[in-house]
Amino acid sequence: MGNKKSLLLLVALILLNACKNTQTQKANTSSDVLFTIDGENVYPDEFIYAFEKSKRNKADNESVEEYLDLYINFKLKVKEAKAKGLDTTQAYQTELNGYLEEIKKPYLTAEKVNEKLIKEAYERLQQEINASHILIMVDENASPEDTLKAFNKIKEARNKAVSGENFEALARQYSEDPSVQRNNGQLGWFTAFQMVYPFENAAFKTNVGEISPIIKTQFGYHIIKVNDSRATLGRIKIAHIMKRFPPQAKAEDSLETKNEIYNVYERLKEGENWFILATKESEDLSTKDTGGELPWFGAGNLPKELETAAFDLEQKGEISKPVMSPYGWHILKLEDKRGVGSLNSMKESLSRRIKRDQRSELKEDEVIRKLKTENDFQKNEKVYHLLKIKPTLSKEQFKKKELEQPLFSISSQKYSVEDFLIGFDKEKELDPQLENYEKAKLLEYEDENLETKYPEYRLLRQEYKEGLLLFEIMNREVWSKVGGDSIALKEFYNKNKENYISEEKLKLAKIIFSDTSSINQYRNPIKEKYFPLSPRIEFNESTDLSSIINLDSGRNHKLLITVSLPENLNKSDSVKLFKALNESFNEKDIQKLTDSNENKIYLQLFSESNELLALNNKAIEEAYEEIVPISECKKWLGKEKTDYFTDMTKNGMIEFNYVLDKYLPRQKTFSEAKAELIEDYQKKLESDWVNQLKKKYEVNVNENILNKIKAKIEE
């Protein structure tokens, strides 16, 4: 019911597609009224909003007058729903609030900042950066002296790097990254989410060959040199067979390991099974039992040597030559490759990653900064100072005028000292509580003023409110009556039988050939529906029927088997034949067509037009059966059962059509016509109901305003 309701609600919302660029409308006045329903005003802005949305979602051009009739009907139904109190029920309010929370999100500053971060992360995932860095460690809680000392040291290193000194040499001299002696400060390739955010940000904002400004992370101060950038390699899935270097390996040990892996490589080239060899030979204990399968990874997740070899593989199943890593020797097999994916498909996962990432902290800071700017946040510094010098923060410590003083204002709205003290916790520090109070009030103010800030949001809220009411009243007055009154539906069918006549149809076997050299043998199918699946073959006790067709796909398909038998078939051969047929095929018809002049048994398999036929004939691209209304295409006119004809497909193949059956027009039964009946009966119930509403409620249209709307729309 949930999915159906969501779908119907979209229809009820007049083909809703959230519009973010509706022009700001002037405040409505009584002189702007487009029409009234029992004195209740409906204004031009909401009508234009609905009309333009409907126009975008319909192929035909509906006139303003035509749409106005529909819109008045819509408003009449909403009016009736309110008259019946449907907008006051707890169920309606709960469901409405759920929808309103969702539609509000795109307008909230926090969501806009989140969208910006999602887009930034996605764009960065399209690129990989190769960089080196120098790190001077400093604890986040270090003393000012230690912090300054670390900063001066990284500044000195940067000045030398910018002046042209060798970055790798400077990294060995200055960097406190433990890995520097092994990698000279080189980090290899990385993309978004693989480094802490401040580091990633600096790297992506620095041009190739240049040195970044000094940046600070939780590890200390860094400078980054961007060595190169490239389009992302995407993600890759591989399996490997590994031979480890022994602990404290000597040169001869390493050579022995190499010889072992090359021996495995030669066996793979000779055709030995990868899975079996991985299970027996690989020394990676965590993967050997699963054929050496590794998880998906991207650039920067494997040692450089393995990463290069892995991404050089192009075809699934392709095997690399042995490659050495710091841990041993490996043979890699490509399982799969994939790109980054579309922004739309990744949006949800990127949002989750951002929430777990350092970006989320920066997001909150940016949200509050934006809200302060957008809403003219004014802070009363004197009052903040007053709070900090008070010995205790209780109302008794303040004069009445002090309590009334504004702590800060948002737009014209003021928040007093007394407001803040209501939720103040004496056991906690003052500054964090002040900061949290500011944030809470900024977010609360934004939430309460969205309709003023975004006129289109006001219209969207109203649309959802009325759309839900429309769903509820339609369900009560129309849809539930159709489903719950089968007697009335049958009476409607009996009165309107002439509207429910089946079309003339053909049942076609469609076979699409890429190579038409064998098409002739399909022109006269056996029993008017079976087509050749195999050539005529000689059968004896050694015949393997599984070699005739793909049995995995064929066992549950209906087959016709034609049999040619010797005149004097002995019982033993007969038993062997039928035993073999029963073991090989689940569904079969056996037809004895001829007697063999030889003392031999011959078989031929035939199939209906289906995927089995295409699978076992290289010349056939596709085969299937289809029932088509003759009215849909001129080429089907005048065709009779057993007729055939060919057509050219769009990609130049030949489509062979064989008429399996012809269905003449006839009276549809109640069951056959039920879907159409329900739709037509709903329309009748709705029409009758709307006519009643038009008698119940007085509708007055302001023709002057209507003409202005028409002129504006037709400009």
PDB file of N, CA and C in Angstrom, residues 89-164:
ATOM      1  N   THR A  89      -7.066  14.906  11.433  1.00  0.00           N
ATOM      2  CA  THR A  89      -6.782  13.585  11.998  1.00  0.00           C
ATOM      3  C   THR A  89      -5.301  13.453  12.336  1.00  0.00           C
ATOM      4  N   GLN A  90      -5.008  12.641  13.338  1.00  0.00           N
ATOM      5  CA  GLN A  90      -3.621  12.407  13.750  1.00  0.00           C
ATOM      6  C   GLN A  90      -2.823  11.723  12.641  1.00  0.00           C
ATOM      7  N   ALA A  91      -3.457  10.793  11.935  1.00  0.00           N
ATOM      8  CA  ALA A  91      -2.770  10.073  10.851  1.00  0.00           C
ATOM      9  C   ALA A  91      -2.333  11.040   9.749  1.00  0.00           C
ATOM     10  N   TYR A  92      -3.240  11.973   9.393  1.00  0.00           N
ATOM     11  CA  TYR A  92      -2.905  12.955   8.349  1.00  0.00           C
ATOM     12  C   TYR A  92      -1.755  13.848   8.800  1.00  0.00           C
ATOM     13  N   GLN A  93      -1.825  14.351  10.031  1.00  0.00           N
ATOM     14  CA  GLN A  93      -0.798  15.260  10.528  1.00  0.00           C
ATOM     15  C   GLN A  93       0.565  14.570  10.600  1.00  0.00           C
ATOM     16  N   THR A  94       0.589  13.320  11.036  1.00  0.00           N
ATOM     17  CA  THR A  94       1.847  12.577  11.142  1.00  0.00           C
ATOM     18  C   THR A  94       2.475  12.362   9.769  1.00  0.00           C
ATOM     19  N   GLU A  95       1.636  11.919   8.824  1.00  0.00           N
ATOM     20  CA  GLU A  95       2.158  11.672   7.485  1.00  0.00           C
ATOM     21  C   GLU A  95       2.605  12.969   6.815  1.00  0.00           C
ATOM     22  N   LEU A  96       1.814  14.017   6.978  1.00  0.00           N
ATOM     23  CA  LEU A  96       2.165  15.309   6.382  1.00  0.00           C
ATOM     24  C   LEU A  96       3.494  15.814   6.923  1.00  0.00           C
ATOM     25  N   ASN A  97       3.692  15.741   8.228  1.00  0.00           N
ATOM     26  CA  ASN A  97       4.937  16.225   8.827  1.00  0.00           C
ATOM     27  C   ASN A  97       6.147  15.476   8.288  1.00  0.00           C
ATOM     28  N   GLY A  98       5.967  14.180   8.039  1.00  0.00           N
ATOM     29  CA  GLY A  98       7.060  13.396   7.442  1.00  0.00           C
ATOM     30  C   GLY A  98       7.439  13.915   6.066  1.00  0.00           C
ATOM     31  N   TYR A  99       6.439  14.181   5.226  1.00  0.00           N
ATOM     32  CA  TYR A  99       6.703  14.725   3.890  1.00  0.00           C
ATOM     33  C   TYR A  99       7.324  16.119   3.976  1.00  0.00           C
ATOM     34  N   LEU A 100       6.798  16.962   4.877  1.00  0.00           N
ATOM     35  CA  LEU A 100       7.293  18.338   4.966  1.00  0.00           C
ATOM     36  C   LEU A 100       8.748  18.389   5.407  1.00  0.00           C
ATOM     37  N   GLU A 101       9.147  17.453   6.274  1.00  0.00           N
ATOM     38  CA  GLU A 101      10.555  17.400   6.680  1.00  0.00           C
ATOM     39  C   GLU A 101      11.451  17.098   5.484  1.00  0.00           C
ATOM     40  N   GLU A 102      10.972  16.244   4.586  1.00  0.00           N
ATOM     41  CA  GLU A 102      11.765  15.884   3.405  1.00  0.00           C
ATOM     42  C   GLU A 102      11.853  17.026   2.400  1.00  0.00           C
ATOM     43  N   ILE A 103      10.714  17.673   2.105  1.00  0.00           N
ATOM     44  CA  ILE A 103      10.742  18.710   1.075  1.00  0.00           C
ATOM     45  C   ILE A 103      11.464  19.965   1.549  1.00  0.00           C
ATOM     46  N   LYS A 104      11.625  20.088   2.877  1.00  0.00           N
ATOM     47  CA  LYS A 104      12.312  21.250   3.431  1.00  0.00           C
ATOM     48  C   LYS A 104      13.820  21.186   3.186  1.00  0.00           C
ATOM     49  N   LYS A 105      14.356  19.982   3.112  1.00  0.00           N
ATOM     50  CA  LYS A 105      15.810  19.799   3.106  1.00  0.00           C
ATOM     51  C   LYS A 105      16.551  20.594   2.030  1.00  0.00           C
ATOM     52  N   PRO A 106      16.088  20.572   0.772  1.00  0.00           N
ATOM     53  CA  PRO A 106      16.854  21.294  -0.254  1.00  0.00           C
ATOM     54  C   PRO A 106      16.952  22.798  -0.022  1.00  0.00           C
ATOM     55  N   TYR A 107      16.061  23.346   0.808  1.00  0.00           N
ATOM     56  CA  TYR A 107      16.069  24.785   1.060  1.00  0.00           C
ATOM     57  C   TYR A 107      16.921  25.160   2.268  1.00  0.00           C
ATOM     58  N   LEU A 108      17.233  24.196   3.125  1.00  0.00           N
ATOM     59  CA  LEU A 108      18.005  24.476   4.326  1.00  0.00           C
ATOM     60  C   LEU A 108      19.462  24.734   3.968  1.00  0.00           C
ATOM     61  N   THR A 109      20.076  25.687   4.646  1.00  0.00           N
ATOM     62  CA  THR A 109      21.477  26.024   4.373  1.00  0.00           C
ATOM     63  C   THR A 109      22.378  24.818   4.595  1.00  0.00           C
ATOM     64  N   ALA A 110      22.095  24.025   5.635  1.00  0.00           N
ATOM     65  CA  ALA A 110      22.915  22.840   5.910  1.00  0.00           C
ATOM     66  C   ALA A 110      22.910  21.886   4.730  1.00  0.00           C
ATOM     67  N   GLU A 111      21.739  21.708   4.111  1.00  0.00           N
ATOM     68  CA  GLU A 111      21.652  20.804   2.962  1.00  0.00           C
ATOM     69  C   GLU A 111      22.392  21.377   1.763  1.00  0.00           C
ATOM     70  N   LYS A 112      22.317  22.705   1.599  1.00  0.00           N
ATOM     71  CA  LYS A 112      23.017  23.328   0.472  1.00  0.00           C
ATOM     72  C   LYS A 112      24.528  23.149   0.611  1.00  0.00           C
ATOM     73  N   VAL A 113      25.022  23.329   1.839  1.00  0.00           N
ATOM     74  CA  VAL A 113      26.451  23.130   2.085  1.00  0.00           C
ATOM     75  C   VAL A 113      26.818  21.673   1.851  1.00  0.00           C
ATOM     76  N   ASN A 114      25.939  20.753   2.286  1.00  0.00           N
ATOM     77  CA  ASN A 114      26.182  19.326   2.074  1.00  0.00           C
ATOM     78  C   ASN A 114      26.240  18.999   0.581  1.00  0.00           C
ATOM     79  N   GLU A 115      25.322  19.578  -0.209  1.00  0.00           N
ATOM     80  CA  GLU A 115      25.317  19.374  -1.655  1.00  0.00           C
ATOM     81  C   GLU A 115      26.629  19.860  -2.264  1.00  0.00           C
ATOM     82  N   LYS A 116      27.120  20.998  -1.767  1.00  0.00           N
ATOM     83  CA  LYS A 116      28.374  21.557  -2.265  1.00  0.00           C
ATOM     84  C   LYS A 116      29.539  20.611  -1.983  1.00  0.00           C
ATOM     85  N   LEU A 117      29.560  20.038  -0.760  1.00  0.00           N
ATOM     86  CA  LEU A 117      30.627  19.102  -0.398  1.00  0.00           C
ATOM     87  C   LEU A 117      30.536  17.803  -1.194  1.00  0.00           C
ATOM     88  N   ILE A 118      29.303  17.340  -1.453  1.00  0.00           N
ATOM     89  CA  ILE A 118      29.103  16.133  -2.260  1.00  0.00           C
ATOM     90  C   ILE A 118      29.649  16.356  -3.666  1.00  0.00           C
ATOM     91  N   LYS A 119      29.299  17.492  -4.250  1.00  0.00           N
ATOM     92  CA  LYS A 119      29.773  17.805  -5.600  1.00  0.00           C
ATOM     93  C   LYS A 119      31.287  17.915  -5.635  1.00  0.00           C
ATOM     94  N   GLU A 120      31.863  18.573  -4.628  1.00  0.00           N
ATOM     95  CA  GLU A 120      33.319  18.708  -4.561  1.00  0.00           C
ATOM     96  C   GLU A 120      33.990  17.340  -4.467  1.00  0.00           C
ATOM     97  N   ALA A 121      33.469  16.472  -3.572  1.00  0.00           N
ATOM     98  CA  ALA A 121      34.051  15.137  -3.399  1.00  0.00           C
ATOM     99  C   ALA A 121      33.942  14.329  -4.687  1.00  0.00           C
ATOM    100  N   TYR A 122      32.779  14.419  -5.342  1.00  0.00           N
ATOM    101  CA  TYR A 122      32.587  13.662  -6.588  1.00  0.00           C
ATOM    102  C   TYR A 122      33.561  14.127  -7.665  1.00  0.00           C
ATOM    103  N   GLU A 123      33.715  15.428  -7.802  1.00  0.00           N
ATOM    104  CA  GLU A 123      34.641  15.960  -8.816  1.00  0.00           C
ATOM    105  C   GLU A 123      36.079  15.539  -8.520  1.00  0.00           C
ATOM    106  N   ARG A 124      36.440  15.506  -7.239  1.00  0.00           N
ATOM    107  CA  ARG A 124      37.798  15.082  -6.881  1.00  0.00           C
ATOM    108  C   ARG A 124      38.013  13.593  -7.118  1.00  0.00           C
ATOM    109  N   LEU A 125      36.949  12.805  -6.959  1.00  0.00           N
ATOM    110  CA  LEU A 125      37.078  11.368  -7.218  1.00  0.00           C
ATOM    111  C   LEU A 125      37.350  11.064  -8.688  1.00  0.00           C
ATOM    112  N   GLN A 126      37.118  12.046  -9.568  1.00  0.00           N
ATOM    113  CA  GLN A 126      37.432  11.864 -10.992  1.00  0.00           C
ATOM    114  C   GLN A 126      38.932  11.996 -11.261  1.00  0.00           C
ATOM    115  N   GLN A 127      39.669  12.450 -10.239  1.00  0.00           N
ATOM    116  CA  GLN A 127      41.083  12.776 -10.432  1.00  0.00           C
ATOM    117  C   GLN A 127      41.923  12.102  -9.356  1.00  0.00           C
ATOM    118  N   GLU A 128      43.160  11.755  -9.702  1.00  0.00           N
ATOM    119  CA  GLU A 128      44.116  11.238  -8.727  1.00  0.00           C
ATOM    120  C   GLU A 128      45.355  12.119  -8.751  1.00  0.00           C
ATOM    121  N   ILE A 129      45.925  12.327  -7.586  1.00  0.00           N
ATOM    122  CA  ILE A 129      47.084  13.210  -7.444  1.00  0.00           C
ATOM    123  C   ILE A 129      48.259  12.410  -6.916  1.00  0.00           C
ATOM    124  N   ASN A 130      49.429  12.676  -7.486  1.00  0.00           N
ATOM    125  CA  ASN A 130      50.678  12.101  -6.983  1.00  0.00           C
ATOM    126  C   ASN A 130      51.424  13.221  -6.274  1.00  0.00           C
ATOM    127  N   ALA A 131      51.705  13.024  -4.992  1.00  0.00           N
ATOM    128  CA  ALA A 131      52.292  14.118  -4.210  1.00  0.00           C
ATOM    129  C   ALA A 131      53.352  13.608  -3.243  1.00  0.00           C
ATOM    130  N   SER A 132      54.209  14.547  -2.825  1.00  0.00           N
ATOM    131  CA  SER A 132      55.174  14.318  -1.751  1.00  0.00           C
ATOM    132  C   SER A 132      54.897  15.343  -0.663  1.00  0.00           C
ATOM    133  N   HIS A 133      55.345  15.054   0.564  1.00  0.00           N
ATOM    134  CA  HIS A 133      55.107  16.047   1.627  1.00  0.00           C
ATOM    135  C   HIS A 133      56.240  16.038   2.638  1.00  0.00           C
ATOM    136  N   ILE A 134      56.287  17.115   3.403  1.00  0.00           N
ATOM    137  CA  ILE A 134      57.179  17.238   4.559  1.00  0.00           C
ATOM    138  C   ILE A 134      56.293  17.520   5.759  1.00  0.00           C
ATOM    139  N   LEU A 135      56.478  16.758   6.828  1.00  0.00           N
ATOM    140  CA  LEU A 135      55.671  16.889   8.033  1.00  0.00           C
ATOM    141  C   LEU A 135      56.555  17.285   9.207  1.00  0.00           C
ATOM    142  N   ILE A 136      56.149  18.329   9.905  1.00  0.00           N
ATOM    143  CA  ILE A 136      56.759  18.668  11.192  1.00  0.00           C
ATOM    144  C   ILE A 136      55.691  18.419  12.248  1.00  0.00           C
ATOM    145  N   MET A 137      55.945  17.425  13.086  1.00  0.00           N
ATOM    146  CA  MET A 137      54.929  17.014  14.047  1.00  0.00           C
ATOM    147  C   MET A 137      54.770  18.030  15.171  1.00  0.00           C
ATOM    148  N   VAL A 138      53.517  18.250  15.580  1.00  0.00           N
ATOM    149  CA  VAL A 138      53.225  19.069  16.752  1.00  0.00           C
ATOM    150  C   VAL A 138      51.883  18.622  17.301  1.00  0.00           C
ATOM    151  N   ASP A 139      51.841  18.413  18.600  1.00  0.00           N
ATOM    152  CA  ASP A 139      50.613  17.955  19.234  1.00  0.00           C
ATOM    153  C   ASP A 139      49.564  19.060  19.200  1.00  0.00           C
ATOM    154  N   GLU A 140      48.284  18.640  19.061  1.00  0.00           N
ATOM    155  CA  GLU A 140      47.205  19.637  18.996  1.00  0.00           C
ATOM    156  C   GLU A 140      47.123  20.473  20.274  1.00  0.00           C
ATOM    157  N   ASN A 141      47.578  19.916  21.382  1.00  0.00           N
ATOM    158  CA  ASN A 141      47.540  20.635  22.661  1.00  0.00           C
ATOM    159  C   ASN A 141      48.918  21.138  23.085  1.00  0.00           C
ATOM    160  N   ALA A 142      49.813  21.285  22.103  1.00  0.00           N
ATOM    161  CA  ALA A 142      51.175  21.722  22.402  1.00  0.00           C
ATOM    162  C   ALA A 142      51.178  23.153  22.926  1.00  0.00           C
ATOM    163  N   SER A 143      52.231  23.496  23.638  1.00  0.00           N
ATOM    164  CA  SER A 143      52.377  24.859  24.163  1.00  0.00           C
ATOM    165  C   SER A 143      52.611  25.831  23.021  1.00  0.00           C
ATOM    166  N   PRO A 144      52.349  27.125  23.228  1.00  0.00           N
ATOM    167  CA  PRO A 144      52.604  28.116  22.179  1.00  0.00           C
ATOM    168  C   PRO A 144      54.061  28.101  21.700  1.00  0.00           C
ATOM    169  N   GLU A 145      54.982  27.866  22.623  1.00  0.00           N
ATOM    170  CA  GLU A 145      56.400  27.857  22.248  1.00  0.00           C
ATOM    171  C   GLU A 145      56.698  26.702  21.295  1.00  0.00           C
ATOM    172  N   ASP A 146      56.194  25.498  21.625  1.00  0.00           N
ATOM    173  CA  ASP A 146      56.437  24.332  20.765  1.00  0.00           C
ATOM    174  C   ASP A 146      55.747  24.493  19.410  1.00  0.00           C
ATOM    175  N   THR A 147      54.553  25.071  19.419  1.00  0.00           N
ATOM    176  CA  THR A 147      53.821  25.289  18.169  1.00  0.00           C
ATOM    177  C   THR A 147      54.584  26.246  17.267  1.00  0.00           C
ATOM    178  N   LEU A 148      55.085  27.346  17.853  1.00  0.00           N
ATOM    179  CA  LEU A 148      55.843  28.335  17.067  1.00  0.00           C
ATOM    180  C   LEU A 148      57.128  27.724  16.530  1.00  0.00           C
ATOM    181  N   LYS A 149      57.782  26.911  17.348  1.00  0.00           N
ATOM    182  CA  LYS A 149      59.028  26.256  16.919  1.00  0.00           C
ATOM    183  C   LYS A 149      58.770  25.353  15.716  1.00  0.00           C
ATOM    184  N   ALA A 150      57.675  24.578  15.767  1.00  0.00           N
ATOM    185  CA  ALA A 150      57.326  23.689  14.652  1.00  0.00           C
ATOM    186  C   ALA A 150      56.985  24.495  13.409  1.00  0.00           C
ATOM    187  N   PHE A 151      56.233  25.593  13.592  1.00  0.00           N
ATOM    188  CA  PHE A 151      55.844  26.424  12.447  1.00  0.00           C
ATOM    189  C   PHE A 151      57.068  27.033  11.772  1.00  0.00           C
ATOM    190  N   ASN A 152      58.002  27.545  12.560  1.00  0.00           N
ATOM    191  CA  ASN A 152      59.207  28.145  11.978  1.00  0.00           C
ATOM    192  C   ASN A 152      60.032  27.118  11.207  1.00  0.00           C
ATOM    193  N   LYS A 153      60.032  25.872  11.683  1.00  0.00           N
ATOM    194  CA  LYS A 153      60.795  24.821  11.008  1.00  0.00           C
ATOM    195  C   LYS A 153      60.179  24.478   9.647  1.00  0.00           C
ATOM    196  N   ILE A 154      58.829  24.347   9.585  1.00  0.00           N
ATOM    197  CA  ILE A 154      58.185  24.028   8.309  1.00  0.00           C
ATOM    198  C   ILE A 154      58.289  25.222   7.360  1.00  0.00           C
ATOM    199  N   LYS A 155      58.269  26.432   7.921  1.00  0.00           N
ATOM    200  CA  LYS A 155      58.405  27.631   7.095  1.00  0.00           C
ATOM    201  C   LYS A 155      59.781  27.682   6.443  1.00  0.00           C
ATOM    202  N   GLU A 156      60.782  27.319   7.206  1.00  0.00           N
ATOM    203  CA  GLU A 156      62.150  27.274   6.676  1.00  0.00           C
ATOM    204  C   GLU A 156      62.251  26.261   5.539  1.00  0.00           C
ATOM    205  N   ALA A 157      61.659  25.072   5.738  1.00  0.00           N
ATOM    206  CA  ALA A 157      61.688  24.032   4.693  1.00  0.00           C
ATOM    207  C   ALA A 157      60.948  24.512   3.446  1.00  0.00           C
ATOM    208  N   ARG A 158      59.817  25.199   3.629  1.00  0.00           N
ATOM    209  CA  ARG A 158      59.047  25.676   2.465  1.00  0.00           C
ATOM    210  C   ARG A 158      59.822  26.737   1.687  1.00  0.00           C
ATOM    211  N   ASN A 159      60.454  27.659   2.398  1.00  0.00           N
ATOM    212  CA  ASN A 159      61.223  28.705   1.710  1.00  0.00           C
ATOM    213  C   ASN A 159      62.298  28.086   0.822  1.00  0.00           C
ATOM    214  N   LYS A 160      62.965  27.036   1.314  1.00  0.00           N
ATOM    215  CA  LYS A 160      64.004  26.366   0.532  1.00  0.00           C
ATOM    216  C   LYS A 160      63.395  25.638  -0.672  1.00  0.00           C
ATOM    217  N   ALA A 161      62.238  25.001  -0.461  1.00  0.00           N
ATOM    218  CA  ALA A 161      61.577  24.266  -1.551  1.00  0.00           C
ATOM    219  C   ALA A 161      61.130  25.223  -2.649  1.00  0.00           C
ATOM    220  N   VAL A 162      60.543  26.352  -2.240  1.00  0.00           N
ATOM    221  CA  VAL A 162      60.065  27.333  -3.217  1.00  0.00           C
ATOM    222  C   VAL A 162      61.220  27.944  -3.995  1.00  0.00           C
ATOM    223  N   SER A 163      62.379  28.076  -3.344  1.00  0.00           N
ATOM    224  CA  SER A 163      63.549  28.653  -4.026  1.00  0.00           C
ATOM    225  C   SER A 163      64.220  27.673  -4.981  1.00  0.00           C
ATOM    226  N   GLY A 164      63.737  26.403  -4.996  1.00  0.00           N
ATOM    227  CA  GLY A 164      64.229  25.463  -6.004  1.00  0.00           C
ATOM    228  C   GLY A 164      65.042  24.303  -5.486  1.00  0.00           C
TER     229      GLY A 164
END
